[in-house]
mmCIF file of C-alpha atoms in Angstrom:
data_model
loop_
_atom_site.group_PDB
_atom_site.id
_atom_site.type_symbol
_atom_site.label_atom_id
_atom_site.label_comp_id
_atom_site.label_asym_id
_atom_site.label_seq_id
_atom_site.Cartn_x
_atom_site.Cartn_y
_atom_site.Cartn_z
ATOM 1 C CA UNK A 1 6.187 29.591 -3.422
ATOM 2 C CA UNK A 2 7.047 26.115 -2.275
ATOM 3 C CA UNK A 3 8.002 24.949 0.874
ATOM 4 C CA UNK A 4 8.894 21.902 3.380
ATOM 5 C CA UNK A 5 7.707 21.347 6.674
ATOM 6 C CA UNK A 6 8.296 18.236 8.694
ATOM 7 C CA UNK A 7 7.826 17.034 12.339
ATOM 8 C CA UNK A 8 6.411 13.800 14.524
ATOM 9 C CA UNK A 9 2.443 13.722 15.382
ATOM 10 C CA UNK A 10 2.153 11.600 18.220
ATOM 11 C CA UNK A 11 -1.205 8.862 17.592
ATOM 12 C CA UNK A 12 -1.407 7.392 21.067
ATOM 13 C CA UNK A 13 -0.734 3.448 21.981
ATOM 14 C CA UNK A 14 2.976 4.432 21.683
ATOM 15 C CA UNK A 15 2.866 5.063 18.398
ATOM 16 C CA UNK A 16 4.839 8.830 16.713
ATOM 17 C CA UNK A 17 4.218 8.979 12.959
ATOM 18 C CA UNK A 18 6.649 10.920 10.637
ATOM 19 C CA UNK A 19 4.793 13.713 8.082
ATOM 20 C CA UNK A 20 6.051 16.079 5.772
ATOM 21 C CA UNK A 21 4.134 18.565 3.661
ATOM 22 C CA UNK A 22 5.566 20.148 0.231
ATOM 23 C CA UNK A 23 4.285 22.373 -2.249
ATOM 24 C CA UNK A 24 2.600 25.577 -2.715
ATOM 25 C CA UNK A 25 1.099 26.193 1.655
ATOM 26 C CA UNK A 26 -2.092 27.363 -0.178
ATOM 27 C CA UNK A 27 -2.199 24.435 -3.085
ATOM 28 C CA UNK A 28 -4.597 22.445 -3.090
ATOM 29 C CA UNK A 29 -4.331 19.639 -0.459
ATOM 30 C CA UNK A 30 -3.106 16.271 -1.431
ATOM 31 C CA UNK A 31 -2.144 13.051 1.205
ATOM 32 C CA UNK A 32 -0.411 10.153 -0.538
ATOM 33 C CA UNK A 33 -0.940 6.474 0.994
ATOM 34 C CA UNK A 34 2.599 4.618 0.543
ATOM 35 C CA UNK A 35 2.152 0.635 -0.179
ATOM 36 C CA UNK A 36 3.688 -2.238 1.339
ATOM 37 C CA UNK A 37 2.177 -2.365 4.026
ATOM 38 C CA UNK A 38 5.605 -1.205 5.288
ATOM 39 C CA UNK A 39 7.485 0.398 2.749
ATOM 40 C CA UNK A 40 7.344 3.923 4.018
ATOM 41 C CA UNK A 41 7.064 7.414 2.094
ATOM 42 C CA UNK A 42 9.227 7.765 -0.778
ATOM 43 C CA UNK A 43 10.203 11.526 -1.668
ATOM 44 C CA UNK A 44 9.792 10.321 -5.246
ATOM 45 C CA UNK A 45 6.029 10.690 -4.650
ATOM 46 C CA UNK A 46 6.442 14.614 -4.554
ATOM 47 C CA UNK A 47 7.191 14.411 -7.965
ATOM 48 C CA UNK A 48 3.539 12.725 -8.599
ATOM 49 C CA UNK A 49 2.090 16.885 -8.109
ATOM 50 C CA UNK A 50 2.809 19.876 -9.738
ATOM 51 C CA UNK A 51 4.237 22.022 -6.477
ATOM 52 C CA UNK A 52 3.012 25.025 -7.787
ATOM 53 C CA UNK A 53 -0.645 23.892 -7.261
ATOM 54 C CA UNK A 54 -0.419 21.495 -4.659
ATOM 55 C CA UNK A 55 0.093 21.240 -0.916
ATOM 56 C CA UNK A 56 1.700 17.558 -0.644
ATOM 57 C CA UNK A 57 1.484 15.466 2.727
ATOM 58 C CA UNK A 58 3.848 12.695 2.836
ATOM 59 C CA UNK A 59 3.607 9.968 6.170
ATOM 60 C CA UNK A 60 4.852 6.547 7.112
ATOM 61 C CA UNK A 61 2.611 4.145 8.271
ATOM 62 C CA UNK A 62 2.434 2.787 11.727
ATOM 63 C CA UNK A 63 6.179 0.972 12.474
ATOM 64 C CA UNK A 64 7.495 1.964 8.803
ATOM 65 C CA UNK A 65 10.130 4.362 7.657
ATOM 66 C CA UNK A 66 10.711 6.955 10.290
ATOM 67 C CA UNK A 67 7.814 6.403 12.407
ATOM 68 C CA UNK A 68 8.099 4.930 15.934
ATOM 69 C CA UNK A 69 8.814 2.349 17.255
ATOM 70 C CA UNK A 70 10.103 0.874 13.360
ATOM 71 C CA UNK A 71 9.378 -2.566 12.741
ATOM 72 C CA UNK A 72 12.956 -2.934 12.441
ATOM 73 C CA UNK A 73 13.532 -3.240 16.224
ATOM 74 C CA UNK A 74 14.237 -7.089 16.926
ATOM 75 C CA UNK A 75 11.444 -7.142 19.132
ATOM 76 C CA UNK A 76 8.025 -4.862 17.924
ATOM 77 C CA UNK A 77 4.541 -5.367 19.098
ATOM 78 C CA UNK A 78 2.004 -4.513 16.254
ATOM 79 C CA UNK A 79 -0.746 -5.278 18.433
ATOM 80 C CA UNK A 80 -1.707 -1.890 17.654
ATOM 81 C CA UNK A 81 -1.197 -1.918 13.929
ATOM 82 C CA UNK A 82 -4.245 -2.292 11.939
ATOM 83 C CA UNK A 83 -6.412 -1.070 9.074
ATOM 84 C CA UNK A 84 -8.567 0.711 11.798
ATOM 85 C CA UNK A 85 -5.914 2.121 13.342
ATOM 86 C CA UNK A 86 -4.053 3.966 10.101
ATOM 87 C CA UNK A 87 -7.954 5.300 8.944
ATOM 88 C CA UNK A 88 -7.479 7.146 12.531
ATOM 89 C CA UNK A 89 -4.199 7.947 11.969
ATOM 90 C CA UNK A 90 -5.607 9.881 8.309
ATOM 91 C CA UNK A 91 -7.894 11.341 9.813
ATOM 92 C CA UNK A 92 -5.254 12.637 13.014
ATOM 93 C CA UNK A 93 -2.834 14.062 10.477
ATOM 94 C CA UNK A 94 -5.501 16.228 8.529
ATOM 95 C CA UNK A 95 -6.859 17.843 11.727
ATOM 96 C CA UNK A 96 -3.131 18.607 12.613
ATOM 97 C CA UNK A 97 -2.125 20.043 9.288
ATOM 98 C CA UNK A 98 -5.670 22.235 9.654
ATOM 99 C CA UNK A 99 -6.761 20.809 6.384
ATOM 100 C CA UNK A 100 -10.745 20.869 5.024
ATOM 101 C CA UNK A 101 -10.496 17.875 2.628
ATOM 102 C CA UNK A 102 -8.133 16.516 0.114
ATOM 103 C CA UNK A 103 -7.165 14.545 -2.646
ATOM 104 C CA UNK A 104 -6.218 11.130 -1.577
ATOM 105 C CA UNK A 105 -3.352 8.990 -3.606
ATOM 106 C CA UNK A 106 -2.522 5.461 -3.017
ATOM 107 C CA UNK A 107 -0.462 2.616 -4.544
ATOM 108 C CA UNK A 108 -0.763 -0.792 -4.178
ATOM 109 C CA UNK A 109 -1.979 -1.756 -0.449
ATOM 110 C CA UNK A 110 -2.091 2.590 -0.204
ATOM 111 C CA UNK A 111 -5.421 1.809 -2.628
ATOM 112 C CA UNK A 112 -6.888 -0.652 0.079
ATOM 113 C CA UNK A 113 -6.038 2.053 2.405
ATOM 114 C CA UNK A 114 -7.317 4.556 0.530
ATOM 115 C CA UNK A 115 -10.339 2.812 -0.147
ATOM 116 C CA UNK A 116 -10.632 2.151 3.476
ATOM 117 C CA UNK A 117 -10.390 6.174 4.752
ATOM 118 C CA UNK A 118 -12.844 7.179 2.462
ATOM 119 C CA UNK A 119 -15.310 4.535 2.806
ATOM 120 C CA UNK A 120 -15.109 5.990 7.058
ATOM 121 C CA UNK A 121 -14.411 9.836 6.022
ATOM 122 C CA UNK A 122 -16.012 10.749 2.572
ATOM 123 C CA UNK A 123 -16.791 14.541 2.940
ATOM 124 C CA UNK A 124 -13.289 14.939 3.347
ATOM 125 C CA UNK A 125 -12.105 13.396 0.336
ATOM 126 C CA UNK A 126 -12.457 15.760 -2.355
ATOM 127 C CA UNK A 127 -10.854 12.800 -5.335
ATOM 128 C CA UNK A 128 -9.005 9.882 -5.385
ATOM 129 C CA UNK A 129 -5.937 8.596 -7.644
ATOM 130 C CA UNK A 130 -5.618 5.060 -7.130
ATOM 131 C CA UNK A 131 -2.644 3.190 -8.922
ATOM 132 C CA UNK A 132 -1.827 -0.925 -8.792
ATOM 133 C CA UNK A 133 -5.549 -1.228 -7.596
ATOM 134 C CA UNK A 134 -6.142 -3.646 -4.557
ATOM 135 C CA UNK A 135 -8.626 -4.228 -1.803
ATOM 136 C CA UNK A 136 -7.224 -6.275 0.785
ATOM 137 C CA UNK A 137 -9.558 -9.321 0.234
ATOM 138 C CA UNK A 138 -8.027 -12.549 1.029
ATOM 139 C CA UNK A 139 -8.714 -14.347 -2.261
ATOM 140 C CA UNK A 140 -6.464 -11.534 -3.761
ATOM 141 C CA UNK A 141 -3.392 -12.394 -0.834
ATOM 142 C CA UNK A 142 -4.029 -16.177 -1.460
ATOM 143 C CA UNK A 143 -3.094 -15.627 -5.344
ATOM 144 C CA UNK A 144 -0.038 -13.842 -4.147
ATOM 145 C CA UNK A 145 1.075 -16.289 -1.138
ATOM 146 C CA UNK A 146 -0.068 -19.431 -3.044
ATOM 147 C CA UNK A 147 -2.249 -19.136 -6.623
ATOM 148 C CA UNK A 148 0.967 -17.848 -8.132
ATOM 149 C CA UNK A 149 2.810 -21.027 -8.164
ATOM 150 C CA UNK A 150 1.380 -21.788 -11.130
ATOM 151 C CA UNK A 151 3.074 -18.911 -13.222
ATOM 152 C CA UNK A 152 6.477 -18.947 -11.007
ATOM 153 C CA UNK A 153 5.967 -22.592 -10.087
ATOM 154 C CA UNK A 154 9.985 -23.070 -9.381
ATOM 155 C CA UNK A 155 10.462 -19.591 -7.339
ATOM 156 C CA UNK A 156 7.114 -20.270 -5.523
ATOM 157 C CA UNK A 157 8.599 -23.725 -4.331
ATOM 158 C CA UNK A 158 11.406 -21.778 -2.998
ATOM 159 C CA UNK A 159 9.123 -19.491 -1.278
ATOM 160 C CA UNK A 160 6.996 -22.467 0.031
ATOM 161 C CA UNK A 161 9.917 -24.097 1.183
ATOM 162 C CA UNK A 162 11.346 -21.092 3.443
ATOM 163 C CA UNK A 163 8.515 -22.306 6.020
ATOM 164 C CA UNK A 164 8.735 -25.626 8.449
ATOM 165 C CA UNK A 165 6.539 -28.545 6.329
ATOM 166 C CA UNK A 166 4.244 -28.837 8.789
ATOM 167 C CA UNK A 167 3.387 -25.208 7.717
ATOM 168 C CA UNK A 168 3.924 -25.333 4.157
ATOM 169 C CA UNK A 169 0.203 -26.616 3.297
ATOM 170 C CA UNK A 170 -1.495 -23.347 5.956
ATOM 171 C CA UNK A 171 -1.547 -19.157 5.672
ATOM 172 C CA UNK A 172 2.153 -18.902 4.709
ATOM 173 C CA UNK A 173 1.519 -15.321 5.405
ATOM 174 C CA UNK A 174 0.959 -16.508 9.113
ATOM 175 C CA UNK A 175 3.970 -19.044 8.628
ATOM 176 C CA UNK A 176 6.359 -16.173 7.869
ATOM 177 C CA UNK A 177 5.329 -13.676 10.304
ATOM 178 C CA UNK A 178 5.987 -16.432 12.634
ATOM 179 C CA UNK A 179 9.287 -16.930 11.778
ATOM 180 C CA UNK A 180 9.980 -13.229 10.991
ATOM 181 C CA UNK A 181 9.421 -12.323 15.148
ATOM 182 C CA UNK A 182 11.831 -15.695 15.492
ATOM 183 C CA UNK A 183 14.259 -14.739 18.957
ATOM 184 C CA UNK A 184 17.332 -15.900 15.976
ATOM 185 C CA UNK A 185 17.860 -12.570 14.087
ATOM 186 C CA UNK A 186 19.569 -14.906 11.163
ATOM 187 C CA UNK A 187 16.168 -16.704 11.146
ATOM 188 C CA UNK A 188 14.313 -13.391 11.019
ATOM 189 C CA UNK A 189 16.827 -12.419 8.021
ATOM 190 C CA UNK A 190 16.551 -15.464 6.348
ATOM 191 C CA UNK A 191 12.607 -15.479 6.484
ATOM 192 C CA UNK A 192 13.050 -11.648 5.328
ATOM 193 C CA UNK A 193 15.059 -12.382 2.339
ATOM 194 C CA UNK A 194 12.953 -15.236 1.352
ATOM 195 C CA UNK A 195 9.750 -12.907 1.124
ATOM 196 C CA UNK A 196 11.101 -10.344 -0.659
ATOM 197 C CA UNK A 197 12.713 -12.504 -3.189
ATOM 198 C CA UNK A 198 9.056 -14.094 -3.451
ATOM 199 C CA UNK A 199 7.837 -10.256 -3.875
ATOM 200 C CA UNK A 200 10.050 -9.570 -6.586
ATOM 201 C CA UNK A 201 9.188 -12.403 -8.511
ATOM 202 C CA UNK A 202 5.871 -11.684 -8.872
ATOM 203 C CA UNK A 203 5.819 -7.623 -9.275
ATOM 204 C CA UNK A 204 5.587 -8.160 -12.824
ATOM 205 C CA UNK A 205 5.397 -9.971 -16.226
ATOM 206 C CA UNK A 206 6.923 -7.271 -17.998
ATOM 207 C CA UNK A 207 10.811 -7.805 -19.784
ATOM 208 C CA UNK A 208 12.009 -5.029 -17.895
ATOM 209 C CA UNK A 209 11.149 -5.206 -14.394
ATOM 210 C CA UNK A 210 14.134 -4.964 -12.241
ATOM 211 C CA UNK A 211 14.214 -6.421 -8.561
ATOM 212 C CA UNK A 212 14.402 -3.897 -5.557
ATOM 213 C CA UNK A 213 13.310 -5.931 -2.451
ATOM 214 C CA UNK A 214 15.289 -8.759 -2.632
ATOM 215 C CA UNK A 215 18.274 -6.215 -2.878
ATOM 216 C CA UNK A 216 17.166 -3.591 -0.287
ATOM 217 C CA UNK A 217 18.725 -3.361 3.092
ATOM 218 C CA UNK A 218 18.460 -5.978 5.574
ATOM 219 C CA UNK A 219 16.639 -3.789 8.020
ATOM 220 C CA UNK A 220 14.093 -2.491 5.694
ATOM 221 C CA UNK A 221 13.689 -5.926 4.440
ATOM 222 C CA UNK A 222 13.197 -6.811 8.113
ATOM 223 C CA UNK A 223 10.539 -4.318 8.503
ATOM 224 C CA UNK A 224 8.779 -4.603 4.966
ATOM 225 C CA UNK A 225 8.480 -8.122 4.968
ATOM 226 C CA UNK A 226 6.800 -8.430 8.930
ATOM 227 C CA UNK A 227 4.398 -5.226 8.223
ATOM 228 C CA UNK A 228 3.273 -7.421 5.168
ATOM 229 C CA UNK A 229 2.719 -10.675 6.692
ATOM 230 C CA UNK A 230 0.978 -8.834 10.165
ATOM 231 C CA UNK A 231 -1.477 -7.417 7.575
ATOM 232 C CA UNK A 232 -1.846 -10.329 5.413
ATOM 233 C CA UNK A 233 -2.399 -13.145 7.933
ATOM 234 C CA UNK A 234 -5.327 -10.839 9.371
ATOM 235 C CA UNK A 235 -7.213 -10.374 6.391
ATOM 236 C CA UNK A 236 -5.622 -6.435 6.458
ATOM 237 C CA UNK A 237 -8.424 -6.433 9.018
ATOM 238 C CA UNK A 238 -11.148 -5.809 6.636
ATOM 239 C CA UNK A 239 -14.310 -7.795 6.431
ATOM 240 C CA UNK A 240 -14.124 -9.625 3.018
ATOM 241 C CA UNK A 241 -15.648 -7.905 0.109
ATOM 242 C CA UNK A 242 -15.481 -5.468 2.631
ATOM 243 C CA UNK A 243 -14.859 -2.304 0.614
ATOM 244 C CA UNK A 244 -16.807 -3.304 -2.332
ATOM 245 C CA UNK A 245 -19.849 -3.370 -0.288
ATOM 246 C CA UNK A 246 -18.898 -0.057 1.271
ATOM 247 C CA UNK A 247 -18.554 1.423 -3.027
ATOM 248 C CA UNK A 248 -21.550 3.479 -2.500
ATOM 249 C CA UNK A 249 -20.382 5.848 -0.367
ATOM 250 C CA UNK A 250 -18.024 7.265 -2.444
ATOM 251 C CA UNK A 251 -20.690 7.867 -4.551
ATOM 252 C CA UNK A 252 -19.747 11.509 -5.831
ATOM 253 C CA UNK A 253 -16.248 11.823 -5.146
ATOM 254 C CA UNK A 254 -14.006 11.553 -9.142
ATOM 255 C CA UNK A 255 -11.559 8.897 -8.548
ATOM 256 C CA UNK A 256 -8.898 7.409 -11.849
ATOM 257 C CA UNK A 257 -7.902 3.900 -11.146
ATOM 258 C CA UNK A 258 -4.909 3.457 -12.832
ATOM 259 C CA UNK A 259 -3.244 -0.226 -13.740
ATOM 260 C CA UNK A 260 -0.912 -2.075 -15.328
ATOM 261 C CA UNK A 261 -2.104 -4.865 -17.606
ATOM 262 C CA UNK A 262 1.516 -7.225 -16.658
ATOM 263 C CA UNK A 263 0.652 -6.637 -13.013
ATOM 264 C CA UNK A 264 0.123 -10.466 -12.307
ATOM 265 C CA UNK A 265 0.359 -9.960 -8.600
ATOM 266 C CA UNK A 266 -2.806 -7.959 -8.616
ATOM 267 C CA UNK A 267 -4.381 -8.895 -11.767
ATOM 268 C CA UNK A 268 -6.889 -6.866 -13.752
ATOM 269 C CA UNK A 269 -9.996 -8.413 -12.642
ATOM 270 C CA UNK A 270 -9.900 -6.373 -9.028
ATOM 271 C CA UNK A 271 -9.666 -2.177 -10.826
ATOM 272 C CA UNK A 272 -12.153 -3.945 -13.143
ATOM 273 C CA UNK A 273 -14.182 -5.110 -10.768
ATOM 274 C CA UNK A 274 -14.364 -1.878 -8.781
ATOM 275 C CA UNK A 275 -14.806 0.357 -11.471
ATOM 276 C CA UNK A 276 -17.868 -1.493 -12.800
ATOM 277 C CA UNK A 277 -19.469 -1.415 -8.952
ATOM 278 C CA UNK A 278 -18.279 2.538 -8.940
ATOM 279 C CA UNK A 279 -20.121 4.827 -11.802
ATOM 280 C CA UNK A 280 -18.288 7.557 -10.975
ATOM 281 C CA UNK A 281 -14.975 6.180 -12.031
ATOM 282 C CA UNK A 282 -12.622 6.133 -14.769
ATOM 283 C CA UNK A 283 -10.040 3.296 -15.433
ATOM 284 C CA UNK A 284 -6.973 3.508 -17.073
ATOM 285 C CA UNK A 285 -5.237 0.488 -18.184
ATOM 286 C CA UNK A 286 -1.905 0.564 -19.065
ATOM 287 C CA UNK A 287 -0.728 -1.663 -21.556
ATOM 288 C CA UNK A 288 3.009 -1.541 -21.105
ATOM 289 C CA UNK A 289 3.093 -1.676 -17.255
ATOM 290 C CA UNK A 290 2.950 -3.904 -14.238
ATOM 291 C CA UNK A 291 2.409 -2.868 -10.680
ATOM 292 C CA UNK A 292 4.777 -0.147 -11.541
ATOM 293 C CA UNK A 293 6.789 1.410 -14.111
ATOM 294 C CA UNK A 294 6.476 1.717 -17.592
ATOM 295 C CA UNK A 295 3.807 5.105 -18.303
ATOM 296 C CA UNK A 296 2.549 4.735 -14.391
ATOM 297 C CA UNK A 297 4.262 8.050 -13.354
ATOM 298 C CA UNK A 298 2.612 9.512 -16.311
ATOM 299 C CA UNK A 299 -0.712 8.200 -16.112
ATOM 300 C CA UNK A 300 -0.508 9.351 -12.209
ATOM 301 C CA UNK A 301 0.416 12.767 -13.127
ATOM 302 C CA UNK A 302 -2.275 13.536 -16.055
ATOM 303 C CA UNK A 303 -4.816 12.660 -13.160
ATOM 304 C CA UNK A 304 -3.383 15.080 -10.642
ATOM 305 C CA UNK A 305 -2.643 17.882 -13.328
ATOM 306 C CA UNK A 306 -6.186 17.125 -14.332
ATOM 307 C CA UNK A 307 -7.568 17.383 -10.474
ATOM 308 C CA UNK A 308 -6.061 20.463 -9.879
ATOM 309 C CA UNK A 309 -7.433 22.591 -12.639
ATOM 310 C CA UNK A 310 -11.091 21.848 -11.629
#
């Protein structure tokens, strides 16, 4: 009953994004929204729906994983990378795949995304599963890029101190995306590692969180870190408060936000926030989990399992 299919969808402006679809062909259709920005599709995400009853669509974002051109290049325009442009890019891929509606999954910045796409497209969202709830305001980048000092006040010094001083005191998102399109590929390196070491640090609160960026390789560093900063420095080119003005037109459509109470790097107070402005959905707070980890998977899975029955 299950099967793979894969290929390249061209989106215009030069841009070729990588899909694959998994499952049962007549499931019921599911597209997962991969965070970062940047960090590409992970096949783990499969595992997030029971194939038997679900047609999975897996795609990297604009300039991440195996979509082209990859951030990765030493020299990328992402001109023509933007919230706007990956809600088209959605929508592209569904018409492609011949798909009505779906359920809609996202993680981390895949919840701002999420958020995003259905705010522009809601009849063809049938539910959403959001997990590590964000949405994309600035006041919730400027706790990650500055705020934070104050729990990781050493590390964050670190962090502040990978930028010139004349910088140091401005958008260090803007400061490192600066540095990370430096001509010096050990500059862009450096300015790589420093982020994700800063990302690591703040993931979580919980004993057992292990790092992963600040030990990935060099090239997806390269690419992670610049897709991050692009989005952050511009807002994620959303209004702000953008998408909790826009609640009301998901009005209707089940959603579970799911989160971690040790995610510091998104704290609480946003899934909170949104689920009091949204009657129609459920929260789930996790109380052994960060912005990952811990009884996530499992949390993520009694939604789907859940979604598909009905």
């Amino acid at each position: 009953m299950a099967g793979h299919e894969s290929g390249m969808l061209d989106v215009g402006d030069g841009h070729s994004l990588y899909w694959e679809v998994s499952g049962n062909p007549d499931g019921k259709p599911a597209v997962t929204l991969h965070g970062g920005p940047g960090s590409g599709s992970s096949p783990r995400t499969r595992n997030l729906f029971d194939p038997n009853r679900y047609r999975v669509v897996l795609f990297d974002q604009r300039n991440s994983g195996r979509s082209t051109p990859s951030a990765t290049d030493p020299v990328v325009d992402l001109s023509a990378n933007t919230t706007q442009h990956l809600i088209a890019d959605i929508e592209a891929l569904r018409v492609h795949l011949g798909i009505e509606r779906w359920l809609v999954w996202g993680g981390s910045w895949g919840v701002t995304l999420a958020l995003a796409y259905a705010q522009a497209y809601p009849e063809r969202v049938t539910e959403l599963v959001l997990a590590a709830v964000t949405n994309g305001d600035r006041r919730d980048t400027d706790w990650i890029t500055r705020d934070m000092g104050r729990v990781f006040p050493r590390e964050w010094e670190r962090f502040r101190d990978g930028v010139p001083p004349a910088e140091r005191d401005g958008d260090l998102s803007a400061a490192y995306s600066r540095l990370l399109h430096d001509p010096d590929p050990e500059v862009r390196a450096k300015a790589a590692q420093a982020w994700c070491e800063w990302e690591d640090t703040h993931m979580s609160l919980a004993p057992d969180a292990t790092p992963s960026l600040s030990v990935a390789d060099p090239a997806f560093q390269l690419a992670f870190a610049r897709l991050v900063t692009h989005y952050w420095s511009n807002g994620c080119f959303l209004e702000e408060g953008q998408l909790m003005r826009g609640i009301g037109r998901l009005h209707g459509i089940p959603a579970v936000l799911i989160h971690g109470r040790y995610d510091v790097s998104g704290p609480l107070g946003t899934a909170w926030a949104l689920h009091r402005a949204w009657p129609g959905s459920e929260l789930v707070v996790l109380d052994d989990t960060g912005h990952g980890g811990g009884n996530m998977t499992a949390a993520i899975i009694a939604a789907t399992d859940r979604f598909a029955r009905e």
